[in-house]
XYZ file of C-alpha atoms in Angstrom:
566
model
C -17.272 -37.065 22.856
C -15.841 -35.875 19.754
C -12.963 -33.325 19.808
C -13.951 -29.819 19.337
C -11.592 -28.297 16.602
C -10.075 -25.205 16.612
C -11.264 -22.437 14.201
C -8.248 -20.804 11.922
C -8.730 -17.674 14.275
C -8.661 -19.423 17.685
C -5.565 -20.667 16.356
C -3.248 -17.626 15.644
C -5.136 -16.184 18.169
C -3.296 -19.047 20.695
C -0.205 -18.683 19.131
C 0.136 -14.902 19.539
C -1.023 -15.535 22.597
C 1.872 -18.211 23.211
C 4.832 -16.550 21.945
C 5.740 -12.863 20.651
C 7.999 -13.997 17.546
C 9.868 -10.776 17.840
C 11.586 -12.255 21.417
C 13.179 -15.058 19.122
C 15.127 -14.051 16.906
C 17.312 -16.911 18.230
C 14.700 -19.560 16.606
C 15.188 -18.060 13.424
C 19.372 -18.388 13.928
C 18.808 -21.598 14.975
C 16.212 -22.497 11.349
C 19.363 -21.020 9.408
C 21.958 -23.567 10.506
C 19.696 -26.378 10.402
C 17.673 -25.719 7.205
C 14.070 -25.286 6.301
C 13.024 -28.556 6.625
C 13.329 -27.784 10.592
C 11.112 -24.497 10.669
C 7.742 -25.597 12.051
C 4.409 -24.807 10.597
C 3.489 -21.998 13.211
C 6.375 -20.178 11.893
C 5.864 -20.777 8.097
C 2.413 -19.431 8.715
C 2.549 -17.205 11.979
C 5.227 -15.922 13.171
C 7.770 -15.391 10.711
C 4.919 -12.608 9.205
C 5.258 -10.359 12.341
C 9.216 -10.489 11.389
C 7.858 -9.072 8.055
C 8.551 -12.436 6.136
C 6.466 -14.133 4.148
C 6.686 -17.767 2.158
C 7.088 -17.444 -1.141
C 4.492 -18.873 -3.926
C 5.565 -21.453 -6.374
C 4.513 -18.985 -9.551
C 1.500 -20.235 -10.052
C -0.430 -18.319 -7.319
C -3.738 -19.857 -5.381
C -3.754 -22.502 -8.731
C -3.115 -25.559 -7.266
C -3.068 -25.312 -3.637
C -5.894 -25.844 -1.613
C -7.828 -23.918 1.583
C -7.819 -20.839 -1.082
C -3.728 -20.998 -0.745
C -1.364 -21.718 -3.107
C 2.170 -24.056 -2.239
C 4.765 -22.239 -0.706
C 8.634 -23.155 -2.297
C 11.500 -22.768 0.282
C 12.280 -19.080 -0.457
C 10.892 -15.873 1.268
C 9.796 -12.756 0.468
C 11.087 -10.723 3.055
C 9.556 -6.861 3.492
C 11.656 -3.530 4.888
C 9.879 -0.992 6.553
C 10.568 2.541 5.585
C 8.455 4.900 7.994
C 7.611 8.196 5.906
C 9.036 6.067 2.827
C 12.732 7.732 4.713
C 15.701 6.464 2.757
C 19.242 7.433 2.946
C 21.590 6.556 0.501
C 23.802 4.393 2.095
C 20.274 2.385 2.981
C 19.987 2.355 -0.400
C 22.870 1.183 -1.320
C 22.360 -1.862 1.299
C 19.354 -3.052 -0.020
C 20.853 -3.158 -3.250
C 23.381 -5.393 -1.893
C 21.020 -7.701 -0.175
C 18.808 -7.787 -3.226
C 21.926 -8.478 -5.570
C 23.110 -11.124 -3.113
C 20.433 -12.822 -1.459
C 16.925 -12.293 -3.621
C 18.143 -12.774 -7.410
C 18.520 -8.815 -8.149
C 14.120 -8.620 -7.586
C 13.353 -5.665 -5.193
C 9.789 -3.923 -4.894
C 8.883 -0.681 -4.156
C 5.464 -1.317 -2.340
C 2.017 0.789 -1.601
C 3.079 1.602 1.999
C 6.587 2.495 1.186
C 8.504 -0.285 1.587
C 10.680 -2.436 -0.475
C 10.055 -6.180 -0.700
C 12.961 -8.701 -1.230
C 11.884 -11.622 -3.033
C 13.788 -15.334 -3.431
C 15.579 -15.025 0.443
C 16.606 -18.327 1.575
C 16.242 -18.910 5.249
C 20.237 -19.698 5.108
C 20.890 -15.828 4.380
C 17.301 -14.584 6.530
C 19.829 -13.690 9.677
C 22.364 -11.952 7.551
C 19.694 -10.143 5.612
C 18.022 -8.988 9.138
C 21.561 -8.057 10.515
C 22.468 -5.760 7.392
C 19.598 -4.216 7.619
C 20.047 -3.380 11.255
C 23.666 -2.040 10.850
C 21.750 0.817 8.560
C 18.975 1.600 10.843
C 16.209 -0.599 8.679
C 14.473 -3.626 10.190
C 12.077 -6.066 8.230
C 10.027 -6.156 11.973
C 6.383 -5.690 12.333
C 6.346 -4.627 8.207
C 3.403 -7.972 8.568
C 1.646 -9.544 10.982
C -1.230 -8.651 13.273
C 0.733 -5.602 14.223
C 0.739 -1.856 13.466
C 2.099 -1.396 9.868
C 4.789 0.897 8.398
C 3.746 4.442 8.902
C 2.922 6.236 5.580
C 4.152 10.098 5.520
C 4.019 12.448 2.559
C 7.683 11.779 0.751
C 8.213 15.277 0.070
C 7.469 16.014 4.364
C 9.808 19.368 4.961
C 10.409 20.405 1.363
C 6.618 21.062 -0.163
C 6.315 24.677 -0.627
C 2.664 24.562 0.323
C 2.179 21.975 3.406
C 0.752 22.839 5.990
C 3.884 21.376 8.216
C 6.448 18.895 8.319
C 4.600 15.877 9.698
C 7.672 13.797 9.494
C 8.712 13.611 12.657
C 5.139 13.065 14.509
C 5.642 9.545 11.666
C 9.167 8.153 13.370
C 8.034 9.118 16.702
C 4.581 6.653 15.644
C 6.692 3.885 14.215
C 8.925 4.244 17.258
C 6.310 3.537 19.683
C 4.410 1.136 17.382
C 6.723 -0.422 15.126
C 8.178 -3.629 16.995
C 6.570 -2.564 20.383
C 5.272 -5.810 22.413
C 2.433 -3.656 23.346
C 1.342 -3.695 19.714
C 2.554 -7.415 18.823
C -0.978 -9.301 19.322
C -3.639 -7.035 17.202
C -6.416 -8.278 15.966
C -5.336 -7.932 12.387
C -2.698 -5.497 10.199
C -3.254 -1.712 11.797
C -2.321 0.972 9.467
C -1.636 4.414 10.289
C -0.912 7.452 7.614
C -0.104 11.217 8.921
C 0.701 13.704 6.368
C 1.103 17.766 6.473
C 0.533 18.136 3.047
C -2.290 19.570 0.883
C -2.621 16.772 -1.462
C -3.085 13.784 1.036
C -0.674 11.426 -0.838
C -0.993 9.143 1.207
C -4.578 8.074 0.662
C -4.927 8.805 4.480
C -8.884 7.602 3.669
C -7.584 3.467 3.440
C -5.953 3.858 7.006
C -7.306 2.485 10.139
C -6.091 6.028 11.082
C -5.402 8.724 8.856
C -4.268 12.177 10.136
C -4.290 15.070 8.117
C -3.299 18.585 8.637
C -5.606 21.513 8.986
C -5.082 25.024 10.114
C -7.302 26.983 12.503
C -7.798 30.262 13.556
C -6.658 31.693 17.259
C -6.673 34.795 19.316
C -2.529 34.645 19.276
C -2.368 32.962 15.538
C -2.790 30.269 13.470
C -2.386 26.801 14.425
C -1.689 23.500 12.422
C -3.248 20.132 14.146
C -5.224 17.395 12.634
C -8.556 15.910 11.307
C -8.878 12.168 11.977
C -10.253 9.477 10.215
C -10.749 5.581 11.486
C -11.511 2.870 9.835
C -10.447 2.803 5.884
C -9.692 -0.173 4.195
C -10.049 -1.856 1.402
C -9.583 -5.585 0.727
C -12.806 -7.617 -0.024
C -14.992 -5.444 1.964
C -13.862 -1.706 0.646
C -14.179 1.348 3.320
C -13.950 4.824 3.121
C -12.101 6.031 6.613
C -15.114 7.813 8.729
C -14.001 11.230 9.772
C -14.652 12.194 13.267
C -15.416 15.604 14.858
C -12.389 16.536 16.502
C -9.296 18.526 15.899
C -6.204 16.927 17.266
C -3.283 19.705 18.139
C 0.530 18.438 17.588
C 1.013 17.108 20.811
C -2.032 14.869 20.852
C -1.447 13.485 17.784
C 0.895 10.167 18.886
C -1.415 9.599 22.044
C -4.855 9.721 19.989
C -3.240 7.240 16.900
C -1.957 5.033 20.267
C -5.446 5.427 21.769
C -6.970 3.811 18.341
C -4.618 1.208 18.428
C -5.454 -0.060 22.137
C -9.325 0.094 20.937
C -8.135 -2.078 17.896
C -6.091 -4.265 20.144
C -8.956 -4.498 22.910
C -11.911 -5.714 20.803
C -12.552 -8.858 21.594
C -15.267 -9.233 18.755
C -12.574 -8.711 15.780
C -10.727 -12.128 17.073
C -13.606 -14.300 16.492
C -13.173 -14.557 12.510
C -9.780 -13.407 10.385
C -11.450 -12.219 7.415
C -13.722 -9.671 9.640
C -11.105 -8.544 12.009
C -10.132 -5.217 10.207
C -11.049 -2.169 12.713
C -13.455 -1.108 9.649
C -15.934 -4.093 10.356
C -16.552 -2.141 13.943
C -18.412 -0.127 11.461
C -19.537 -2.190 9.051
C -20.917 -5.098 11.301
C -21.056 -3.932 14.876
C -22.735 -0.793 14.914
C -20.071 1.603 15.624
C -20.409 5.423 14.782
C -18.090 8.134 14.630
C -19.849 9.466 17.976
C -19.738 6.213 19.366
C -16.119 5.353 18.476
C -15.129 9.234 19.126
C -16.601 8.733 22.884
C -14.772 5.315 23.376
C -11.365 7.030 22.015
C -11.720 10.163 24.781
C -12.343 7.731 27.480
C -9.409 6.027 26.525
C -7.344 9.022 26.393
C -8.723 10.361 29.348
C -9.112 14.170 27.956
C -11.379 15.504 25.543
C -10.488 16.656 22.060
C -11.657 20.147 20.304
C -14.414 19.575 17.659
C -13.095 19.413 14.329
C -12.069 22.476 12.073
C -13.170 22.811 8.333
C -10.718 21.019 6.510
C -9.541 22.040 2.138
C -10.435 18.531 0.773
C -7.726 17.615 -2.089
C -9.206 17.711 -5.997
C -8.174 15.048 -8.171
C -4.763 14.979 -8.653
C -1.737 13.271 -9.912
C 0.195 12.503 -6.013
C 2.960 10.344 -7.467
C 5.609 13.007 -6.859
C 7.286 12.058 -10.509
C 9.135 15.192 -12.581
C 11.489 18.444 -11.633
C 10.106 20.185 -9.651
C 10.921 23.125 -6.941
C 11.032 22.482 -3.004
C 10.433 25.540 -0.421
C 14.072 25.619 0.123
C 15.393 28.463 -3.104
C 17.471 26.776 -5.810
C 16.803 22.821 -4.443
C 14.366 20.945 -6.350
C 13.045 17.308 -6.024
C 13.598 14.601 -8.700
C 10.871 11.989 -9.029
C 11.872 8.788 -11.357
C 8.915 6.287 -12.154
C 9.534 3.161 -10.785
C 7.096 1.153 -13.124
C 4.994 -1.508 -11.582
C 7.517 -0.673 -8.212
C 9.982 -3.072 -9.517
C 14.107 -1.950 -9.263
C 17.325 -3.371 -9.806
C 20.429 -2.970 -8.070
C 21.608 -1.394 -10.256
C 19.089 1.502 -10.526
C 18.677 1.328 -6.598
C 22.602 1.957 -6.489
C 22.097 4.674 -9.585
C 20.008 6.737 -7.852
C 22.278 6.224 -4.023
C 25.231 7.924 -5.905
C 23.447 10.439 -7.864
C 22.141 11.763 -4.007
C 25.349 11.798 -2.553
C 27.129 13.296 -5.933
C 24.367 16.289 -6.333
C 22.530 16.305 -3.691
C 22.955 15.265 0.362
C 22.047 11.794 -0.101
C 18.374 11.615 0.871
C 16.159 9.726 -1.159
C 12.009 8.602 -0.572
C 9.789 6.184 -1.749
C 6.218 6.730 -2.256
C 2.984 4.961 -1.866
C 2.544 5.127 -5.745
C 5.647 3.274 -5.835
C 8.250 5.408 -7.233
C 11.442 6.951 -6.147
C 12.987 10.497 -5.211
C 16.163 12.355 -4.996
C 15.501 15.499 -2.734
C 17.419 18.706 -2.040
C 18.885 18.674 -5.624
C 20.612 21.754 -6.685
C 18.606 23.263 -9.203
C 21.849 23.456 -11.509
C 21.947 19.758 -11.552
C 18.321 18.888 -11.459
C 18.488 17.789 -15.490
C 21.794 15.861 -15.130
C 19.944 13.659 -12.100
C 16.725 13.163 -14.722
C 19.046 12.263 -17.663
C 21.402 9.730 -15.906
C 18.049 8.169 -13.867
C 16.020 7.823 -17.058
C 19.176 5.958 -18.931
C 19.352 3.554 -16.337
C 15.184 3.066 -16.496
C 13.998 5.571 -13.731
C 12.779 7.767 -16.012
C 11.420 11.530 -14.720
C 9.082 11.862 -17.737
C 6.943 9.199 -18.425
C 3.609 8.468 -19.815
C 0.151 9.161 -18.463
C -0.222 5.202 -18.083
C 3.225 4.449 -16.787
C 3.075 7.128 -14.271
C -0.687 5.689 -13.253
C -0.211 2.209 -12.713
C -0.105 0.777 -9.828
C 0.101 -3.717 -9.765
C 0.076 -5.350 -6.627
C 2.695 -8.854 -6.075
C 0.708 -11.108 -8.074
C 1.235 -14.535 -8.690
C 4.866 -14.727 -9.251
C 5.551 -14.806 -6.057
C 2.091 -14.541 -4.319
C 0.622 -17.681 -2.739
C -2.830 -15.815 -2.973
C -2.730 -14.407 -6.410
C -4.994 -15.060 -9.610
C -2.970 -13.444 -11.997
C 0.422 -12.418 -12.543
C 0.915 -8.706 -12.508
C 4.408 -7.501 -12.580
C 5.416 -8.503 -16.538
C 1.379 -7.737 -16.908
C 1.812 -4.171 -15.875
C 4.704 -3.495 -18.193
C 3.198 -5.108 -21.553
C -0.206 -3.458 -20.396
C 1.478 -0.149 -20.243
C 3.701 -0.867 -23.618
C 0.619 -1.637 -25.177
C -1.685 1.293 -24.257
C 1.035 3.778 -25.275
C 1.475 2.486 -28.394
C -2.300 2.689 -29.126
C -3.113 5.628 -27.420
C -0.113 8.230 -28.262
C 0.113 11.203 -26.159
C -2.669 10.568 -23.762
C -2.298 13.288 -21.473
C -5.086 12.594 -19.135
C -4.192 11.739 -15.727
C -5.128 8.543 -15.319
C -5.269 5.993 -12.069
C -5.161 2.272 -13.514
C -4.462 -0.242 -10.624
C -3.979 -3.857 -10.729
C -4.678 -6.652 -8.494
C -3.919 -10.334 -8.768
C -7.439 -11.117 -6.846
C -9.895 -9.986 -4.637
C -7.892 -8.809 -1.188
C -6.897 -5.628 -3.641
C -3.854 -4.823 -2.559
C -2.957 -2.995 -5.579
C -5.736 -0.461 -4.668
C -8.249 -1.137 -7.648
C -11.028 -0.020 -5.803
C -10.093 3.811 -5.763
C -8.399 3.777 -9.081
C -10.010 5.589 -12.377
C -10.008 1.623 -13.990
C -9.301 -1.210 -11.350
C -8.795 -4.754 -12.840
C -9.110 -7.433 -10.499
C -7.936 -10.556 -11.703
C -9.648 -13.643 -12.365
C -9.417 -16.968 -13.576
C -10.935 -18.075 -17.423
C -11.816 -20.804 -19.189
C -10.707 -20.530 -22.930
C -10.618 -23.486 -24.801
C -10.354 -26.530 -21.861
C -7.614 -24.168 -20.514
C -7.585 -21.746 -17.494
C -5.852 -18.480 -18.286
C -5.406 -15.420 -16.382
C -8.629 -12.369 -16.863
C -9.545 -9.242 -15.304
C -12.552 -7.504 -13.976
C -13.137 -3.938 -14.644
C -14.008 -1.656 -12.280
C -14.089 2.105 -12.383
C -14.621 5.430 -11.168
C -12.606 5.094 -7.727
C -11.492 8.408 -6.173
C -9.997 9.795 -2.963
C -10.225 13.398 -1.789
C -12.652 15.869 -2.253
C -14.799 13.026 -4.534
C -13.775 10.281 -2.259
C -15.571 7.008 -3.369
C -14.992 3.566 -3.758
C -15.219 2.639 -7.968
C -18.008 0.360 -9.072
C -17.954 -3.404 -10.681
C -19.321 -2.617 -14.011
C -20.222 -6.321 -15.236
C -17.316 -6.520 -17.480
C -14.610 -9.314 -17.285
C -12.298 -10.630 -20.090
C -9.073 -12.272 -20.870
C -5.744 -10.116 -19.589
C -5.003 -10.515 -23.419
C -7.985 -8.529 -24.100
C -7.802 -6.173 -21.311
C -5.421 -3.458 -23.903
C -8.521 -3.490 -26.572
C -11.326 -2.843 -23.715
C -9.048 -0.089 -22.139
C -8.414 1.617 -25.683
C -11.989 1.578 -26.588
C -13.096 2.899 -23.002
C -10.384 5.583 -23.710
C -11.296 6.104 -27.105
C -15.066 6.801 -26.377
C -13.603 8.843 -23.706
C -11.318 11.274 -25.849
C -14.396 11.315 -28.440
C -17.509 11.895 -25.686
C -15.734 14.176 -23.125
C -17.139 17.332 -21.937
C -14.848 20.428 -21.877
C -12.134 20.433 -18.924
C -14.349 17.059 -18.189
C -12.035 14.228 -16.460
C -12.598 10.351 -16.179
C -13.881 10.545 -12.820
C -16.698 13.050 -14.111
C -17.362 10.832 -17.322
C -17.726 7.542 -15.858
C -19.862 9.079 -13.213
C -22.415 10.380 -15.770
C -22.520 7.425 -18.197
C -24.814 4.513 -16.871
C -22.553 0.254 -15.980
C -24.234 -0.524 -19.528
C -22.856 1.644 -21.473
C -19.133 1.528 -19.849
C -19.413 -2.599 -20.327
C -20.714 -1.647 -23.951
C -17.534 0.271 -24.316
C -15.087 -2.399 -22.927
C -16.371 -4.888 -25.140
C -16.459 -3.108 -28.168
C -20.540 -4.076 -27.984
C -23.348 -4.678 -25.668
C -23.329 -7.326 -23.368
C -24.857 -9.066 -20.241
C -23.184 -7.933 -16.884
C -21.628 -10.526 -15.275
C -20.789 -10.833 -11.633
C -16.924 -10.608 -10.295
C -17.303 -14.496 -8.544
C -15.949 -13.472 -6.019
C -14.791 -16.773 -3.860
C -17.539 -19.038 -2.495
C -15.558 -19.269 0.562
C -13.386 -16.878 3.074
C -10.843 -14.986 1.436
C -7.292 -15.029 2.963
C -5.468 -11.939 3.240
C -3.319 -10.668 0.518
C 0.472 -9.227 1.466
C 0.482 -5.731 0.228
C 2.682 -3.511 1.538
């Protein structure tokens, strides 16, 4: 009888099973003194990721690898978690040292939050952990089939109009999920966002849970709890979170995210196949409802929760948190520096460390669109921060297309990636402002290096997902266009038009699209309205300066491993 082989799923689902990495740490000392060529393959490729580290791509990206992975080289990219995107200065300042020392100066501000170290040897991986621990940081459970850096809005506890200070309700959640060996064996990455604000900046609508403030109406006054949403995602299979009928007061808001995550970690059907073991394909495969999954939660908890208040859905609006502007406390104001592409240097890391300890009280934050603030700035020296962040490349005014781009890892140092998208970003953004001077409209443009999206493309204005050409006997990198993605009040996921092309091309198709767009508009009319009202055919028309056939996104003939956003 022939041996029956184990499926890629039954076999991280044994070795989570086997041994929770996180109990080990002594392994990983043990790797450093003897090299790489002694770490073992269910390391490379399991465990190390629930220590948020990943191996690093060879540059080239999936090119050249096989299994629809590209080769790993002997460095790692190694991920810090940064609940509510939290950052003192002397954490700052740390990272900046580790980067500087240990990852060749290359640090990345990432979509949850968190800053990504690339080029770490697994001689310095110990060191790098045990810095990072002497300043309250920790790389652990930043990947893996575990319960993700919490998301929080940045400017928690200074916003002059949220509803409350969520913050805490966020480090009391990464407390009891972050690195907890209750929450080590999930059946895939869990993601949690809870915000007080107005604007939902974190995209709570791509969580598996997403709590957002509301206010209701009582007898003895108002009071703040929470909507909830399950079940957002995007990846391959995009998913708007479902929102479901119950309001969730302060003090039920860690045991109801908890209660999700033991549903998560229960079902057995989501451990049968990796690329459908998001909580989203309960609902997308399985048959669960909001009633259904709402009943299962409240037997879990073992109380029921009030039915859901009206909740103020967000318009469309800029959330990167970039500019002067005032907090709720008089004469302190926030100053947000664009962090283009989410790329930072030492030096600027160390830049901004001082200037929050010089004029401020050394707080900084990152945000999910991948920039960086100094808070509680007296307004007095509010410019001075601005100037001396802008000279060292921060700066606090930038263009409608710096300030909207998002680009995920890409293939410098992705094993997964299509396309490089870090130096793509920048030229991309060089280019359009060049063409398009003083474009004012604000303006979402995302980029991912293939289909797992974890730059976001699928609820940006224009998403480009990239692609692989062939131009002359050679392959080059090329993007498909997608647009009309939202989040908020006009929540939807943006739609393939047809149109792919060369990522040399990609600055003539967006400054045509824009051009029709300045010329066509509607008054007070934004891009979500006009690319809702013009038909595929006439936005692929646009892109390529003429009318042509759509063509579809070939999306991979196979399963699609998942990407390592942050």
């Amino acid at each position: 009888m022939s041996e029956i082989k184990e499926t890629k799923a039954q076999r991280v689902e044994r070795l989570k099973r086997e041994k929770n990495a996180w109990e080990h740490f002594d392994e990983i000392r043990a790797f450093a003194r003897q090299g790489h060529a002694s770490i073992p393959p269910e390391w490379l490729g399991t465990y190390f990721r629930s220590w948020g580290v990943y191996t690093q791509g060879d540059g080239v990206g999936v090119v050249g690898g096989k299994n629809g992975e590209g080769k790993a080289t002997p460095f790692f990219m190694v991920r810090i978690r940064i609940p509510n995107g939290l950052l003192s200065s002397v954490q700052a300042r740390t990272v900046a040292d580790l980067a500087e020392r240990h990852a060749r100066g290359v640090a990345d501000i990432t979509v949850r939050q968190n800053v990504q170290l690339h080029w770490v040897t697994i001689e310095s991986l110990p060191e790098v952990l045990e810095a990072l621990w002497e300043v309250g940081l920790t790389t652990t459970g930043a990947c893996g089939d575990v319960a993700r850096n919490i998301t929080g809005c940045p400017l928690a506890g200074f916003d002059a109009h949220e509803y409350c200070d969520a913050s805490p309700l966020a480090l009391e959640l990464n407390g009891q999920l972050g690195g907890n060996s209750e929450f080590y064996n999930l059946p895939r990455k869990f993601k949690v966002s809870i915000t007080g604000c107005r604007s939902w900046c974190t995209y709570p609508e791509i969580n598996d849970v997403g709590l957002t403030a509301v206010m209701r109406k009582r007898l003895h006054g108002d009071e703040v709890g929470f909507s909830v949403r399950v079940a957002g995602g995007l990846s391959t299979d995009p998913h708007l979170g479902v929102r479901l009928n119950a309001f969730v007061r302060w003090e039920q808001a860690v045991p109801v995210v908890r209660g999700v995550a033991e549903l998560f970690r229960e079902s057995e059907v989501l451990r049968q196949n990796r690329e459908r073991a998001r909580l989203k394909f309960l609902f997308l495969q399985h048959g669960w409802t909001a009633d259904s999954f709402l009943a299962a939660l409240q037997d879990r908890l073992g109380f029921a929760l009030d039915p859901a208040e009206p909740e103020e859905l967000p318009p469309d609006i800029h959330r990167d948190h970039v500019g002067i502007n005032a907090q709720k406390q008089q004469g302190l104001s926030y100053v947000g520096a664009n962090v283009l592409r989410g790329r930072i240097t030492p030096e600027q890391l160390r830049t901004a460390a001082n200037l929050s300890d010089r004029y401020a009280d050394g707080h900084l934050r990152n945000t999910i669109m991948q920039n960086l603030l100094i808070v509680n700035v007296p307004n007095e020296h509010a410019g001075r921060v601005a100037a001396e962040l802008t000279a060292v490349g921060l700066p606090v005014r930038a263009s409608a297309f710096a300030r909207g781009t998002v680009a995920c890892t890409g293939s410098e140092f992705c094993k997964l990636a299509l396309t490089e998208t870090k130096g793509f970003a920048r030229w991309l953004t060089e280019e359009l402002d060049q063409r398009l001077p003083g474009f004012q409209e604000q303006l979402k443009l995302h980029i991912t290096g293939c289909p797992n999206s974890c730059g976001q493309h699928w609820i940006a204005d224009i998403g480009i997902e990239g692609k692989k050409l062939k131009i002359d006997g050679q392959m080059v990198d090329a993007y498909y266009f997608c647009v009309g993605g939202s989040v908020g009040e006009f929540a939807s996921i943006a739609r393939p038009v047809g149109y792919r092309c060369a990522a040399s091309e990609v600055p003539d198709a967006i400054e045509r699209l824009l051009g029709e767009f300045n010329e066509q508009r509607e008054p007070g009319e934004n891009l979500r309205r006009f690319f809702a009202r013009h038909s595929n055919e006439q936005i692929r028309g646009w892109l390529a300066g003429e009318l042509v056939a759509a063509v579809e996104r070939d999306a991979a003939a196979g399963p699609v491993p998942m990407g390592v956003e942050g």
